[in-house]
mmCIF file of C-alpha atoms and ligand atoms in Angstrom:
data_model
loop_
_atom_site.group_PDB
_atom_site.id
_atom_site.type_symbol
_atom_site.label_atom_id
_atom_site.label_comp_id
_atom_site.label_asym_id
_atom_site.label_seq_id
_atom_site.Cartn_x
_atom_site.Cartn_y
_atom_site.Cartn_z
ATOM 1 C CA MET A 1 -0.744 89.878 33.271
ATOM 2 C CA PRO A 2 0.814 89.288 29.704
ATOM 3 C CA PRO A 3 3.422 86.805 29.606
ATOM 4 C CA THR A 4 6.817 88.260 29.806
ATOM 5 C CA PRO A 5 8.458 88.386 26.257
ATOM 6 C CA LEU A 6 11.181 85.859 25.917
ATOM 7 C CA SER A 7 14.539 86.705 24.434
ATOM 8 C CA PRO A 8 16.073 84.618 21.773
ATOM 9 C CA SER A 9 18.282 82.678 24.527
ATOM 10 C CA LEU A 10 15.107 81.563 26.338
ATOM 11 C CA ILE A 11 12.198 79.274 25.508
ATOM 12 C CA ALA A 12 9.265 78.878 27.855
ATOM 13 C CA THR A 13 8.754 75.728 29.801
ATOM 14 C CA LEU A 14 5.337 74.327 30.487
ATOM 15 C CA PRO A 15 3.083 76.188 32.756
ATOM 16 C CA GLY A 16 2.997 75.421 36.493
ATOM 17 C CA ALA A 17 -0.383 73.787 36.149
ATOM 18 C CA SER A 18 1.006 70.866 33.946
ATOM 19 C CA TYR A 19 2.922 69.798 37.292
ATOM 20 C CA THR A 20 0.138 70.035 39.624
ATOM 21 C CA ASP A 21 -3.230 69.557 37.870
ATOM 22 C CA PRO A 22 -4.897 66.259 38.349
ATOM 23 C CA ASP A 23 -6.552 66.261 35.287
ATOM 24 C CA VAL A 24 -3.298 66.720 33.282
ATOM 25 C CA PHE A 25 -1.985 63.704 35.377
ATOM 26 C CA ARG A 26 -4.880 61.580 34.418
ATOM 27 C CA ARG A 27 -4.546 62.173 30.880
ATOM 28 C CA GLU A 28 -0.852 61.163 31.073
ATOM 29 C CA GLN A 29 -1.985 57.961 32.842
ATOM 30 C CA GLU A 30 -4.129 57.277 30.011
ATOM 31 C CA ARG A 31 -2.298 58.515 27.069
ATOM 32 C CA LEU A 32 1.314 57.615 28.106
ATOM 33 C CA PHE A 33 1.714 54.944 30.929
ATOM 34 C CA GLU A 34 -1.266 52.980 29.872
ATOM 35 C CA ALA A 35 -0.853 53.449 26.405
ATOM 36 C CA MET A 36 3.088 53.098 25.786
ATOM 37 C CA TRP A 37 5.462 50.449 26.811
ATOM 38 C CA PHE A 38 6.133 50.615 30.529
ATOM 39 C CA CYS A 39 9.367 49.094 32.243
ATOM 40 C CA ALA A 40 7.606 47.218 35.018
ATOM 41 C CA VAL A 41 9.855 44.641 36.542
ATOM 42 C CA ARG A 42 13.299 43.226 36.460
ATOM 43 C CA SER A 43 13.007 39.632 34.907
ATOM 44 C CA ALA A 44 15.410 38.131 37.277
ATOM 45 C CA ASP A 45 13.145 39.326 40.211
ATOM 46 C CA LEU A 46 10.951 36.683 39.165
ATOM 47 C CA GLY A 47 13.219 33.610 40.050
ATOM 48 C CA GLY A 48 11.169 30.791 38.801
ATOM 49 C CA PRO A 49 7.714 29.280 37.886
ATOM 50 C CA GLY A 50 5.026 30.790 40.296
ATOM 51 C CA ALA A 51 7.041 33.838 41.126
ATOM 52 C CA PHE A 52 4.976 37.129 40.826
ATOM 53 C CA ARG A 53 4.958 40.892 41.293
ATOM 54 C CA THR A 54 2.542 43.379 40.992
ATOM 55 C CA VAL A 55 3.076 46.937 39.775
ATOM 56 C CA GLN A 56 1.102 50.117 39.134
ATOM 57 C CA VAL A 57 0.781 51.119 35.626
ATOM 58 C CA GLY A 58 -1.042 54.291 35.096
ATOM 59 C CA ARG A 59 -4.375 53.638 37.002
ATOM 60 C CA GLU A 60 -4.167 49.765 36.840
ATOM 61 C CA SER A 61 -2.471 47.113 39.183
ATOM 62 C CA VAL A 62 -0.749 44.742 36.955
ATOM 63 C CA ILE A 63 0.491 41.113 37.984
ATOM 64 C CA VAL A 64 3.734 39.979 36.220
ATOM 65 C CA ALA A 65 4.181 36.290 36.843
ATOM 66 C CA ARG A 66 6.204 33.602 35.771
ATOM 67 C CA ASN A 67 4.343 30.656 34.435
ATOM 68 C CA GLY A 68 4.863 26.924 34.406
ATOM 69 C CA ALA A 69 7.284 27.018 31.454
ATOM 70 C CA GLY A 70 9.390 29.789 33.000
ATOM 71 C CA GLU A 71 7.865 32.548 30.632
ATOM 72 C CA LEU A 72 6.717 35.879 31.878
ATOM 73 C CA ARG A 73 3.146 36.734 31.549
ATOM 74 C CA ALA A 74 1.295 39.785 32.707
ATOM 75 C CA PHE A 75 -2.529 40.255 33.726
ATOM 76 C CA LEU A 76 -4.581 43.088 35.122
ATOM 77 C CA ASN A 77 -4.648 42.398 38.824
ATOM 78 C CA VAL A 78 -8.725 42.064 38.501
ATOM 79 C CA CYS A 79 -10.872 38.750 39.389
ATOM 80 C CA ARG A 80 -13.176 38.283 36.506
ATOM 81 C CA HIS A 81 -15.957 37.375 39.038
ATOM 82 C CA ARG A 82 -16.770 40.153 40.839
ATOM 83 C CA GLY A 83 -13.581 42.205 40.746
ATOM 84 C CA ALA A 84 -11.532 41.527 43.764
ATOM 85 C CA ARG A 85 -7.736 42.151 43.676
ATOM 86 C CA LEU A 86 -6.068 39.022 43.290
ATOM 87 C CA CYS A 87 -2.658 39.846 44.783
ATOM 88 C CA LEU A 88 -2.367 42.678 47.387
ATOM 89 C CA GLU A 89 1.343 41.750 47.879
ATOM 90 C CA GLU A 90 4.171 43.437 46.007
ATOM 91 C CA SER A 91 5.522 40.014 45.274
ATOM 92 C CA GLY A 92 5.342 36.531 46.344
ATOM 93 C CA GLU A 93 5.032 33.035 45.003
ATOM 94 C CA VAL A 94 2.443 30.684 44.229
ATOM 95 C CA ARG A 95 2.345 27.094 43.234
ATOM 96 C CA ARG A 96 0.756 26.599 40.178
ATOM 97 C CA THR A 97 -2.516 29.093 40.579
ATOM 98 C CA LEU A 98 -3.631 32.494 41.676
ATOM 99 C CA ARG A 99 -6.618 32.001 43.710
ATOM 100 C CA CYS A 100 -8.908 34.887 44.412
ATOM 101 C CA PRO A 101 -9.295 35.092 48.012
ATOM 102 C CA TYR A 102 -13.134 36.479 47.731
ATOM 103 C CA HIS A 103 -14.993 33.244 46.213
ATOM 104 C CA ALA A 104 -11.870 31.099 45.264
ATOM 105 C CA TRP A 105 -11.949 31.283 41.416
ATOM 106 C CA THR A 106 -8.750 29.983 40.428
ATOM 107 C CA TYR A 107 -6.435 30.997 37.526
ATOM 108 C CA ASP A 108 -3.369 29.205 36.189
ATOM 109 C CA LEU A 109 -0.281 31.170 35.454
ATOM 110 C CA ASP A 110 -1.343 31.740 31.809
ATOM 111 C CA GLY A 111 -4.300 33.412 33.196
ATOM 112 C CA ARG A 112 -7.138 30.830 32.134
ATOM 113 C CA LEU A 113 -9.975 30.199 34.730
ATOM 114 C CA VAL A 114 -9.341 26.446 35.932
ATOM 115 C CA ALA A 115 -11.292 25.883 38.992
ATOM 116 C CA ALA A 116 -14.106 27.777 40.852
ATOM 117 C CA PRO A 117 -16.637 26.464 43.496
ATOM 118 C CA HIS A 118 -19.453 24.654 41.504
ATOM 119 C CA LEU A 119 -17.707 25.357 38.107
ATOM 120 C CA ALA A 120 -18.566 21.688 37.176
ATOM 121 C CA LYS A 121 -22.282 22.450 37.692
ATOM 122 C CA MET A 122 -22.103 25.446 35.449
ATOM 123 C CA PRO A 123 -20.827 23.626 32.139
ATOM 124 C CA ASP A 124 -22.085 26.563 30.099
ATOM 125 C CA ILE A 125 -19.283 28.855 31.486
ATOM 126 C CA ASP A 126 -16.433 29.475 28.765
ATOM 127 C CA ARG A 127 -13.608 29.169 30.806
ATOM 128 C CA ALA A 128 -11.482 30.741 28.381
ATOM 129 C CA ALA A 129 -13.684 33.779 28.081
ATOM 130 C CA TYR A 130 -13.280 34.251 31.911
ATOM 131 C CA GLY A 131 -9.404 34.178 32.247
ATOM 132 C CA LEU A 132 -7.553 37.098 33.537
ATOM 133 C CA VAL A 133 -7.135 39.814 31.110
ATOM 134 C CA THR A 134 -3.679 39.683 29.491
ATOM 135 C CA VAL A 135 -1.451 42.585 29.095
ATOM 136 C CA HIS A 136 1.222 42.680 26.411
ATOM 137 C CA LEU A 137 4.826 41.948 27.703
ATOM 138 C CA ARG A 138 8.156 42.129 26.013
ATOM 139 C CA GLU A 139 11.411 41.628 27.660
ATOM 140 C CA TRP A 140 14.562 43.813 26.986
ATOM 141 C CA LEU A 141 17.642 44.845 28.736
ATOM 142 C CA GLY A 142 16.475 42.056 31.387
ATOM 143 C CA TYR A 143 13.356 43.836 32.198
ATOM 144 C CA ALA A 144 9.785 43.072 31.569
ATOM 145 C CA TRP A 145 8.036 45.960 29.653
ATOM 146 C CA VAL A 146 4.381 45.905 29.812
ATOM 147 C CA CYS A 147 1.682 47.623 27.587
ATOM 148 C CA LEU A 148 -2.017 48.011 28.571
ATOM 149 C CA ALA A 149 -2.932 49.222 25.132
ATOM 150 C CA GLY A 150 -4.905 46.957 22.888
ATOM 151 C CA GLU A 151 -2.476 47.362 19.865
ATOM 152 C CA PRO A 152 0.680 48.437 21.556
ATOM 153 C CA PRO A 153 2.946 50.944 19.663
ATOM 154 C CA SER A 154 6.184 49.380 18.159
ATOM 155 C CA PHE A 155 8.397 48.381 20.677
ATOM 156 C CA GLU A 156 11.459 48.749 18.255
ATOM 157 C CA GLU A 157 10.536 52.096 17.474
ATOM 158 C CA THR A 158 9.300 53.626 20.772
ATOM 159 C CA VAL A 159 11.821 51.833 23.392
ATOM 160 C CA ILE A 160 14.940 50.406 21.538
ATOM 161 C CA GLY A 161 14.462 53.345 19.028
ATOM 162 C CA ALA A 162 15.485 55.753 22.134
ATOM 163 C CA ALA A 163 18.897 54.141 22.514
ATOM 164 C CA VAL A 164 19.226 54.224 18.745
ATOM 165 C CA GLU A 165 18.532 57.778 18.612
ATOM 166 C CA ARG A 166 20.747 58.540 21.336
ATOM 167 C CA LEU A 167 23.660 56.290 20.600
ATOM 168 C CA GLY A 168 23.527 56.105 16.726
ATOM 169 C CA ASP A 169 22.820 52.304 16.810
ATOM 170 C CA ALA A 170 21.274 49.483 18.485
ATOM 171 C CA ALA A 171 24.637 47.431 18.900
ATOM 172 C CA SER A 172 26.061 50.109 21.204
ATOM 173 C CA ILE A 173 23.729 49.349 23.949
ATOM 174 C CA GLU A 174 23.664 45.570 23.373
ATOM 175 C CA ARG A 175 27.168 45.458 23.940
ATOM 176 C CA TYR A 176 26.686 46.041 27.794
ATOM 177 C CA ARG A 177 24.835 42.629 27.687
ATOM 178 C CA THR A 178 22.481 44.372 30.439
ATOM 179 C CA GLU A 179 20.048 41.329 30.614
ATOM 180 C CA GLU A 180 22.956 39.144 31.689
ATOM 181 C CA LEU A 181 24.126 41.498 34.539
ATOM 182 C CA ALA A 182 23.503 40.850 38.100
ATOM 183 C CA LEU A 183 21.658 43.115 40.548
ATOM 184 C CA GLY A 184 24.595 44.734 42.808
ATOM 185 C CA ARG A 185 22.130 47.150 44.548
ATOM 186 C CA ARG A 186 18.777 48.676 44.426
ATOM 187 C CA ILE A 187 17.632 51.610 45.959
ATOM 188 C CA THR A 188 13.980 53.048 45.905
ATOM 189 C CA TYR A 189 13.332 56.736 46.099
ATOM 190 C CA ASP A 190 9.983 58.066 47.091
ATOM 191 C CA VAL A 191 10.164 61.507 45.507
ATOM 192 C CA LYS A 192 7.454 64.213 46.135
ATOM 193 C CA ALA A 193 7.602 65.694 42.645
ATOM 194 C CA ASN A 194 5.926 65.443 39.470
ATOM 195 C CA TRP A 195 7.559 62.842 37.196
ATOM 196 C CA LYS A 196 8.307 65.551 34.401
ATOM 197 C CA LEU A 197 10.215 67.389 36.635
ATOM 198 C CA ILE A 198 12.401 64.428 37.065
ATOM 199 C CA VAL A 199 12.606 63.748 33.501
ATOM 200 C CA GLU A 200 13.574 67.407 32.469
ATOM 201 C CA ASN A 201 16.148 67.439 35.105
ATOM 202 C CA PHE A 202 17.725 64.176 33.849
ATOM 203 C CA MET A 203 17.845 65.842 30.328
ATOM 204 C CA GLU A 204 20.069 68.437 31.261
ATOM 205 C CA CYS A 205 23.291 69.350 32.964
ATOM 206 C CA TYR A 206 23.033 72.944 33.474
ATOM 207 C CA HIS A 207 22.738 72.098 37.090
ATOM 208 C CA CYS A 208 25.497 69.784 37.134
ATOM 209 C CA ALA A 209 28.416 72.081 38.297
ATOM 210 C CA THR A 210 25.995 73.351 41.161
ATOM 211 C CA ILE A 211 24.684 70.194 42.619
ATOM 212 C CA HIS A 212 26.781 67.334 41.468
ATOM 213 C CA PRO A 213 30.344 67.867 42.736
ATOM 214 C CA GLU A 214 31.245 64.185 42.753
ATOM 215 C CA LEU A 215 29.708 63.641 39.095
ATOM 216 C CA VAL A 216 31.564 66.767 37.724
ATOM 217 C CA ASP A 217 34.789 65.439 39.211
ATOM 218 C CA VAL A 218 34.554 62.098 37.404
ATOM 219 C CA LEU A 219 32.896 63.882 34.093
ATOM 220 C CA PRO A 220 34.664 67.085 34.000
ATOM 221 C CA GLU A 221 32.889 68.233 30.527
ATOM 222 C CA PHE A 222 29.522 68.078 32.777
ATOM 223 C CA ALA A 223 30.902 71.424 34.408
ATOM 224 C CA GLY A 224 30.371 73.304 31.189
ATOM 225 C CA GLY A 225 26.726 72.844 31.573
ATOM 226 C CA TYR A 226 26.270 72.273 27.884
ATOM 227 C CA ALA A 227 24.381 69.061 27.150
ATOM 228 C CA ALA A 228 27.385 67.675 25.256
ATOM 229 C CA GLN A 229 26.318 64.480 26.357
ATOM 230 C CA TYR A 230 23.207 64.530 24.288
ATOM 231 C CA TYR A 231 25.026 64.850 20.675
ATOM 232 C CA VAL A 232 24.068 61.405 19.047
ATOM 233 C CA GLY A 233 26.711 58.805 19.844
ATOM 234 C CA HIS A 234 28.674 61.153 22.312
ATOM 235 C CA GLY A 235 29.526 59.732 25.815
ATOM 236 C CA ALA A 236 31.140 62.055 28.460
ATOM 237 C CA ALA A 237 34.778 61.009 28.961
ATOM 238 C CA PHE A 238 36.314 60.320 32.505
ATOM 239 C CA GLY A 239 38.710 62.856 33.751
ATOM 240 C CA GLU A 240 42.162 61.988 33.037
ATOM 241 C CA ASP A 241 43.024 60.776 36.648
ATOM 242 C CA VAL A 242 39.751 59.137 37.064
ATOM 243 C CA LYS A 243 40.138 55.343 37.437
ATOM 244 C CA GLY A 244 36.446 54.361 37.471
ATOM 245 C CA PHE A 245 32.857 55.520 37.766
ATOM 246 C CA THR A 246 33.009 55.813 41.559
ATOM 247 C CA VAL A 247 32.400 58.277 43.994
ATOM 248 C CA ASP A 248 35.819 59.647 44.279
ATOM 249 C CA GLY A 249 36.976 58.515 41.091
ATOM 250 C CA GLY A 250 38.888 55.414 42.347
ATOM 251 C CA GLU A 251 39.047 52.137 40.823
ATOM 252 C CA GLY A 252 35.797 50.493 39.650
ATOM 253 C CA PHE A 253 35.565 46.894 38.336
ATOM 254 C CA GLY A 254 36.744 45.340 35.034
ATOM 255 C CA THR A 255 35.311 46.708 31.736
ATOM 256 C CA LEU A 256 32.355 44.669 30.601
ATOM 257 C CA PRO A 257 33.735 42.181 28.063
ATOM 258 C CA GLU A 258 31.963 43.442 24.708
ATOM 259 C CA VAL A 259 32.223 47.183 25.623
ATOM 260 C CA THR A 260 34.485 48.708 22.731
ATOM 261 C CA PRO A 261 37.806 51.033 23.439
ATOM 262 C CA GLU A 262 35.598 53.953 22.128
ATOM 263 C CA GLN A 263 32.994 53.237 24.883
ATOM 264 C CA ASP A 264 35.432 52.520 27.657
ATOM 265 C CA ARG A 265 36.059 55.436 30.255
ATOM 266 C CA ARG A 266 32.882 57.089 29.010
ATOM 267 C CA TYR A 267 29.503 57.812 30.214
ATOM 268 C CA TYR A 268 26.110 57.501 28.265
ATOM 269 C CA ALA A 269 22.693 58.368 29.461
ATOM 270 C CA ILE A 270 19.506 57.417 27.721
ATOM 271 C CA THR A 271 16.019 58.500 28.369
ATOM 272 C CA VAL A 272 13.385 56.140 27.148
ATOM 273 C CA LYS A 273 10.120 57.993 27.466
ATOM 274 C CA PRO A 274 8.132 58.162 29.363
ATOM 275 C CA THR A 275 9.684 56.562 32.350
ATOM 276 C CA VAL A 276 13.054 55.138 32.062
ATOM 277 C CA PHE A 277 16.861 56.256 32.307
ATOM 278 C CA VAL A 278 19.340 54.161 31.435
ATOM 279 C CA ASN A 279 23.236 55.142 32.326
ATOM 280 C CA LEU A 280 25.899 53.146 30.699
ATOM 281 C CA VAL A 281 29.497 53.160 32.107
ATOM 282 C CA PRO A 282 32.299 50.500 31.382
ATOM 283 C CA ASP A 283 31.845 48.473 34.491
ATOM 284 C CA HIS A 284 28.138 48.627 35.344
ATOM 285 C CA VAL A 285 24.731 49.921 33.996
ATOM 286 C CA ILE A 286 22.381 52.036 36.170
ATOM 287 C CA LEU A 287 18.720 51.521 35.394
ATOM 288 C CA HIS A 288 15.850 53.864 36.816
ATOM 289 C CA ARG A 289 12.177 53.041 36.471
ATOM 290 C CA MET A 290 9.742 55.594 37.486
ATOM 291 C CA PHE A 291 6.393 54.809 38.862
ATOM 292 C CA PRO A 292 4.131 58.198 38.642
ATOM 293 C CA LEU A 293 1.655 57.415 41.598
ATOM 294 C CA ALA A 294 0.141 61.079 41.554
ATOM 295 C CA GLU A 295 0.735 64.659 39.999
ATOM 296 C CA ASP A 296 3.059 65.157 42.964
ATOM 297 C CA ARG A 297 4.706 62.114 43.770
ATOM 298 C CA THR A 298 6.813 59.391 41.736
ATOM 299 C CA VAL A 299 8.625 56.193 43.147
ATOM 300 C CA VAL A 300 11.641 55.827 41.413
ATOM 301 C CA GLU A 301 13.171 52.152 41.628
ATOM 302 C CA CYS A 302 17.119 52.410 40.669
ATOM 303 C CA ASP A 303 19.171 49.287 39.961
ATOM 304 C CA TRP A 304 22.859 49.119 39.811
ATOM 305 C CA LEU A 305 23.815 46.100 37.347
ATOM 306 C CA TYR A 306 27.304 44.575 37.337
ATOM 307 C CA ALA A 307 28.974 41.475 35.736
ATOM 308 C CA PRO A 308 27.694 38.365 37.337
ATOM 309 C CA GLU A 309 31.265 37.632 38.719
ATOM 310 C CA VAL A 310 31.502 40.954 40.381
ATOM 311 C CA VAL A 311 28.355 40.308 42.452
ATOM 312 C CA GLY A 312 28.879 36.709 42.754
ATOM 313 C CA SER A 313 32.353 36.954 44.315
ATOM 314 C CA GLY A 314 30.708 39.225 47.048
ATOM 315 C CA ALA A 315 32.768 42.331 46.020
ATOM 316 C CA ASP A 316 31.728 45.570 47.900
ATOM 317 C CA VAL A 317 29.870 47.682 45.287
ATOM 318 C CA SER A 318 29.281 50.572 47.742
ATOM 319 C CA HIS A 319 32.240 52.618 46.276
ATOM 320 C CA SER A 320 30.399 52.415 42.895
ATOM 321 C CA VAL A 321 26.959 52.779 44.011
ATOM 322 C CA GLU A 322 27.508 55.686 45.871
ATOM 323 C CA LEU A 323 28.420 58.124 43.187
ATOM 324 C CA PHE A 324 24.987 57.705 41.449
ATOM 325 C CA HIS A 325 23.158 57.371 44.709
ATOM 326 C CA ARG A 326 24.550 60.786 45.667
ATOM 327 C CA VAL A 327 23.555 62.078 42.042
ATOM 328 C CA ASN A 328 20.036 60.730 42.593
ATOM 329 C CA LEU A 329 19.683 62.347 45.993
ATOM 330 C CA GLN A 330 21.002 65.609 44.841
ATOM 331 C CA ASP A 331 18.497 65.501 41.753
ATOM 332 C CA PHE A 332 15.522 64.387 43.595
ATOM 333 C CA ALA A 333 16.298 67.146 46.256
ATOM 334 C CA VAL A 334 15.726 69.925 43.744
ATOM 335 C CA CYS A 335 12.869 68.348 42.011
ATOM 336 C CA GLU A 336 11.105 68.472 45.422
ATOM 337 C CA ARG A 337 12.394 71.991 45.923
ATOM 338 C CA THR A 338 10.796 72.794 42.814
ATOM 339 C CA GLN A 339 7.316 70.960 42.753
ATOM 340 C CA PRO A 340 5.666 73.466 45.378
ATOM 341 C CA ALA A 341 6.489 76.396 43.271
ATOM 342 C CA MET A 342 4.592 74.678 40.360
ATOM 343 C CA ALA A 343 1.342 75.871 42.063
ATOM 344 C CA SER A 344 2.724 79.406 42.879
ATOM 345 C CA ARG A 345 1.188 82.401 41.114
ATOM 346 C CA ALA A 346 5.042 83.510 40.201
ATOM 347 C CA TYR A 347 5.096 80.003 37.935
ATOM 348 C CA ARG A 348 1.520 80.357 36.484
ATOM 349 C CA ALA A 349 3.005 80.743 33.008
ATOM 350 C CA GLY A 350 5.988 78.726 33.588
ATOM 351 C CA GLY A 351 9.829 79.388 33.626
ATOM 352 C CA VAL A 352 12.223 79.486 30.872
ATOM 353 C CA LEU A 353 14.803 77.282 29.336
ATOM 354 C CA VAL A 354 18.460 78.536 28.668
ATOM 355 C CA PRO A 355 20.280 77.222 25.395
ATOM 356 C CA SER A 356 21.753 74.230 27.208
ATOM 357 C CA GLU A 357 18.295 73.312 28.090
ATOM 358 C CA HIS A 358 16.578 74.028 25.005
ATOM 359 C CA HIS A 359 16.225 70.359 23.859
ATOM 360 C CA ILE A 360 13.918 69.891 26.868
ATOM 361 C CA SER A 361 11.209 71.699 24.475
ATOM 362 C CA LEU A 362 11.278 68.794 22.261
ATOM 363 C CA PHE A 363 10.199 66.742 25.252
ATOM 364 C CA HIS A 364 7.442 69.240 25.858
ATOM 365 C CA ALA A 365 6.443 69.155 22.306
ATOM 366 C CA TRP A 366 6.129 65.396 22.374
ATOM 367 C CA LEU A 367 3.975 65.710 25.524
ATOM 368 C CA LEU A 368 1.813 68.164 24.131
ATOM 369 C CA GLU A 369 1.247 65.814 20.891
ATOM 370 C CA LYS A 370 0.424 62.827 22.974
ATOM 371 C CA THR A 371 -1.642 64.234 25.725
ATOM 372 C CA GLY A 372 -3.357 67.047 23.668
ATOM 373 C CA GLY A 373 -2.680 69.742 26.176
ATOM 374 C CA SER A 374 -0.909 71.152 28.964
ATOM 375 C CA GLY A 375 -3.882 71.831 31.032
ATOM 376 C CA ALA A 376 -3.058 75.500 31.254
HETATM 377 S S1 FES B 404 -14.348 38.301 43.198
HETATM 378 FE FE1 FES B 404 -13.163 36.866 42.998
HETATM 379 S S2 FES B 404 -13.782 34.936 43.240
HETATM 380 FE FE2 FES B 404 -15.319 36.242 43.619
HETATM 381 FE FE1 FE2 B 405 21.350 65.803 38.015
#
């Protein structure tokens, strides 16, 4: 059946197979998640020397640990002896070393091989050469971003550049001092949908009036559906009677100290491809990290970050968290509702983007360029 001709208002989406085909997902793992900077853990989750977390990055398990000097390091979670996974836990704390539970090869927190049974009897072993495989790591916004590529792409261009492209300059995001904020709440969502459906959903507001009543009450321009929020430098203004970015528009917390009057009472959304969304509002920052685990499953970890005084004082952030938590539930429900249809013959050629969604085709073009095909 030939594809239905599109009218000028409509642009084709990716075909359904892009969201269901394991080969497409594998290419995305190789060329996106294992090749680009991937936001892995919040730095403050690793309290002191010896704290570690393990995260799934593409097909690899990665250990992020704080070394003796208090700096973050990242390694592949694979023992260099015969390959046992070093850490099975999602998080933990060791004293000074990571010890493989199989034959007890032991690595310090900079990844060096420091001990192994009978190591002294094998003086020819180059301990440096058999250290853990290190992974590139950068910290930004208070998160550790890792990159599995031998030669990572420019962090400035591919990560910070996304904020600059959206906000017009780097200073605008820096003023929220995200790296100094404290974690008010973390909610993890296990979404039965392809990660691209979540990105596409986040990029458009055509659905806002239908599924986000609370959000539209706070940000009335979202009711229009046009992605005005995506014009460079534009943040969606709070409604006149709205006091704060809370579930009923009631009072939030004090505006973060360096946020400018132009940024106050506005909401900015930034997509840092491939897996991060940052939402900036005057009194907090909401940061989503996606962990695409399969073509039809994505775990999303969402952090609500507030001024340290707010969290330190034990203030109740529920009212504030509830707004975007509802938005998340509303968004993920439609993503899950969409995922099964990706395998339907009705969607073999894909769907369509209306004008207020046309910019999503730039994401599709970027994907095709990076992964070399849609699998259709
Ligand atoms: S596999 Fe790790 S010590 Fe042997
Ligand atoms: Fe939404």
